[in-house]
Short mmCIF file of C-alpha atoms in Angstrom, two decimals:
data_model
loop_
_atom_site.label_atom_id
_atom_site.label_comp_id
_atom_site.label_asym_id
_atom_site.label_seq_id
_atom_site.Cartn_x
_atom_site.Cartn_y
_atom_site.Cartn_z
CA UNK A 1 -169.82 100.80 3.24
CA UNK A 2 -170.45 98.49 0.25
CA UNK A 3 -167.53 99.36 -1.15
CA UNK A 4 -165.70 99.37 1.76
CA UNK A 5 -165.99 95.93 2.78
CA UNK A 6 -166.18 94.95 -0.57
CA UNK A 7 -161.83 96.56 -0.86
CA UNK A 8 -161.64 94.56 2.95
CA UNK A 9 -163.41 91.46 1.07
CA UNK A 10 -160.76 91.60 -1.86
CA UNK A 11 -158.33 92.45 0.25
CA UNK A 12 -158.89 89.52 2.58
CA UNK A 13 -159.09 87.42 -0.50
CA UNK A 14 -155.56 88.53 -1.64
CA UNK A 15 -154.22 87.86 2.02
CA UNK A 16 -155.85 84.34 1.79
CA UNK A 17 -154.50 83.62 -1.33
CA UNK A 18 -151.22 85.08 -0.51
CA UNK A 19 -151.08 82.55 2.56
CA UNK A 20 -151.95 79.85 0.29
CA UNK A 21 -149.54 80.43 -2.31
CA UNK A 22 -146.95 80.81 0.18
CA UNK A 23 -147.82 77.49 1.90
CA UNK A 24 -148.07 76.01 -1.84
CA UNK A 25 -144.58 77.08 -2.31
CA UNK A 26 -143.35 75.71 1.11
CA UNK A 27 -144.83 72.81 -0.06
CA UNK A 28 -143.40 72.97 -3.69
CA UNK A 29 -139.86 73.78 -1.65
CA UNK A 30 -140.21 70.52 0.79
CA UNK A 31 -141.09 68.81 -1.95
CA UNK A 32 -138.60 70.06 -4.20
CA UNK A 33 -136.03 69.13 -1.55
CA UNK A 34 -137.15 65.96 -0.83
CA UNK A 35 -136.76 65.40 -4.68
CA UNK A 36 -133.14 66.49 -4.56
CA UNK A 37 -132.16 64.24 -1.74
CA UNK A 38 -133.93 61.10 -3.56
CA UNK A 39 -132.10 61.97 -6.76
CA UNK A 40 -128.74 62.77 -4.81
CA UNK A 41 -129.28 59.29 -3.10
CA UNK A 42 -130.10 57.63 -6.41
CA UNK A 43 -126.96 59.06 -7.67
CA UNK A 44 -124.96 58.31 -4.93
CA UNK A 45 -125.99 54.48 -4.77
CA UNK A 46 -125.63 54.14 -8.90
CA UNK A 47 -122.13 55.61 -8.08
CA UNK A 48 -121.07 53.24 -5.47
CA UNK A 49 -122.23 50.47 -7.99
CA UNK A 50 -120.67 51.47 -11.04
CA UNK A 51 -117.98 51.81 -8.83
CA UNK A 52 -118.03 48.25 -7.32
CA UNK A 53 -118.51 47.07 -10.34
CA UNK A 54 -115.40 48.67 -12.40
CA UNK A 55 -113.66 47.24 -9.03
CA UNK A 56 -114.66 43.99 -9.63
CA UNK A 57 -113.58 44.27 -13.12
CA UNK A 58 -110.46 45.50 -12.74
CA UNK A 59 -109.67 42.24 -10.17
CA UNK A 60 -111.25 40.02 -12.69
CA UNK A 61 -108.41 41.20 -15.50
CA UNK A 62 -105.59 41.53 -13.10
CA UNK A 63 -106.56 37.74 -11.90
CA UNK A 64 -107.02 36.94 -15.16
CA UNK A 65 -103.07 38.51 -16.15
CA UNK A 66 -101.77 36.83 -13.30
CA UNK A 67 -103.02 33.48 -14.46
CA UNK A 68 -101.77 33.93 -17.78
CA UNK A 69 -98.41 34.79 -16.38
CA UNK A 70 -97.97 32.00 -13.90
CA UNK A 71 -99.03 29.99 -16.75
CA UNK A 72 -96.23 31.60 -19.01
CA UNK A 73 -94.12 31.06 -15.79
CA UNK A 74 -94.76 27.58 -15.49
CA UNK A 75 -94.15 26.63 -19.40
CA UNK A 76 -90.67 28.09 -19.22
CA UNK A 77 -89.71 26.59 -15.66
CA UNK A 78 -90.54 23.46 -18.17
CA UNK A 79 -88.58 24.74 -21.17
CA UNK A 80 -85.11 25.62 -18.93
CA UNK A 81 -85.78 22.07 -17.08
CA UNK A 82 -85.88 20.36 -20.28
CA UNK A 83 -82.14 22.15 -21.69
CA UNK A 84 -80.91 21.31 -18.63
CA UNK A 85 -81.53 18.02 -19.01
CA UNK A 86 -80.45 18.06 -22.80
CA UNK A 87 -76.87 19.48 -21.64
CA UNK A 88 -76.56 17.04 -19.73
CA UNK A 89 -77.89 13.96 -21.64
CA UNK A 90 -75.37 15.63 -24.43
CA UNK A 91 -72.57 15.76 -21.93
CA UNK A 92 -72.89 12.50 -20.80
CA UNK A 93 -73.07 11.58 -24.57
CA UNK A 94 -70.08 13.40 -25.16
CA UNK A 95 -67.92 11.98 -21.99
CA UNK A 96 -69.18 8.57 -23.21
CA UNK A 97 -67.95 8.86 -26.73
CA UNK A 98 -64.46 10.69 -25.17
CA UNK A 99 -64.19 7.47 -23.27
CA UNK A 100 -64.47 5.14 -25.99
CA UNK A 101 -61.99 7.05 -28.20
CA UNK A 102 -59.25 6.74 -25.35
CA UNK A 103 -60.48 3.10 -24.82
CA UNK A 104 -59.52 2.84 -28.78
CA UNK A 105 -56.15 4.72 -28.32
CA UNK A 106 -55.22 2.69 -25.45
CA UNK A 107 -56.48 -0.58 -27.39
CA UNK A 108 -54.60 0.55 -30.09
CA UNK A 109 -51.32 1.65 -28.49
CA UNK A 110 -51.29 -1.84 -26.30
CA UNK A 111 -51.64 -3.38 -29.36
CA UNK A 112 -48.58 -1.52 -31.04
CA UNK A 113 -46.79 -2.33 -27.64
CA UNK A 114 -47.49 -5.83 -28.02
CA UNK A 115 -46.34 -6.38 -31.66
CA UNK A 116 -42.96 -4.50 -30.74
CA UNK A 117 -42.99 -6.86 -27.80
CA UNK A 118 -43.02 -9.93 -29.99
CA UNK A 119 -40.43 -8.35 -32.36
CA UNK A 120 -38.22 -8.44 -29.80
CA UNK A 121 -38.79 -11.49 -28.23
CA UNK A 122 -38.15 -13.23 -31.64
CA UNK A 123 -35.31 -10.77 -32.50
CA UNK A 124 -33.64 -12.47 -29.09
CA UNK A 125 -34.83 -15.75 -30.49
CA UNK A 126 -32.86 -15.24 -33.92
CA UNK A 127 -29.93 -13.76 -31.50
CA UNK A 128 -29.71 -17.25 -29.97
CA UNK A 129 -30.29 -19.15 -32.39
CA UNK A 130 -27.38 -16.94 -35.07
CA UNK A 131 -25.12 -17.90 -31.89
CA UNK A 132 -25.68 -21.35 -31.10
CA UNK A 133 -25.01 -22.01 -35.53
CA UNK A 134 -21.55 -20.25 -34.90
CA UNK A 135 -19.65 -23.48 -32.98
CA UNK A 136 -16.50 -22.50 -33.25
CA UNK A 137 -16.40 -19.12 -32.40
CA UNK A 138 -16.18 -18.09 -28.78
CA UNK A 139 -19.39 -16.56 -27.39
CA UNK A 140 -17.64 -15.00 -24.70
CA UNK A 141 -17.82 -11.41 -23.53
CA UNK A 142 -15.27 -9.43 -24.46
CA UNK A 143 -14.16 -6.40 -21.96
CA UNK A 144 -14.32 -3.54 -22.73
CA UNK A 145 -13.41 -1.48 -20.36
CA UNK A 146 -12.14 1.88 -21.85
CA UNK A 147 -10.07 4.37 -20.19
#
């Protein structure tokens, strides 16, 4: 009987400790699962940051671009303003100086128009005066009618 109860004994032992390691490793399971989800979590959230934060990035350089180009924008809006307003600072220059050299031409040709007008106002002098020396000769018209 000793021995008997002493196989039941062992054998109630192993059953025991059976239970007990299969209850440790439900517990090592839960636990391992729990473990998974918390790292799986961690993970996730460190993702969604490292995400949000190459986002943020990201806007930071393309704000950072389109500053520099509305800035690049801006400085040749300035550049074209300022040739448009040296064409036409150098046209007006140029019309000015086109009107003084006509001014000149037309000072010069009224001039030239009123030396030939003199000429002949003192070549009609001399006419009249060569024709009032000649007494005797008849100042007259002649006609000369031709057929």
């Amino acid at each position: 009987d000793k021995v008997t109860n002493g196989f039941f004994g062992i054998g109630a032992a192993i059953g025991n400790l059976s239970k007990d390691v299969a209850v440790g490793f439900g517990q090592v399971t839960a636990n391992s699962d729990r473990n998974a989800w918390a790292i799986t979590t961690a993970v996730q959230n460190d993702g969604d940051k490292t995400r949000a934060l190459l986002v943020a990035q990201n806007e930071a350089n393309l704000q950072r671009q389109l500053s520099v180009a509305e800035a690049q924008l801006a400085e040749q809006r300035s550049i074209n303003r300022s040739r448009e307003i040296e064409v036409n600072v150098s046209q007006n220059v140029n019309q000015n100086q086109m009107q003084m050299q006509q001014q000149q031409q037309l000072a010069a040709l009224t001039s030239t128009l009123t030396g030939l007008a003199n000429q002949i106002n003192r070549s009609q002098q001399d006419i009249i005066a060569v024709g009032s020396t000649l007494r005797g000769i008849d100042q007259n018209a002649a006609n000369t009618n031709i057929r």
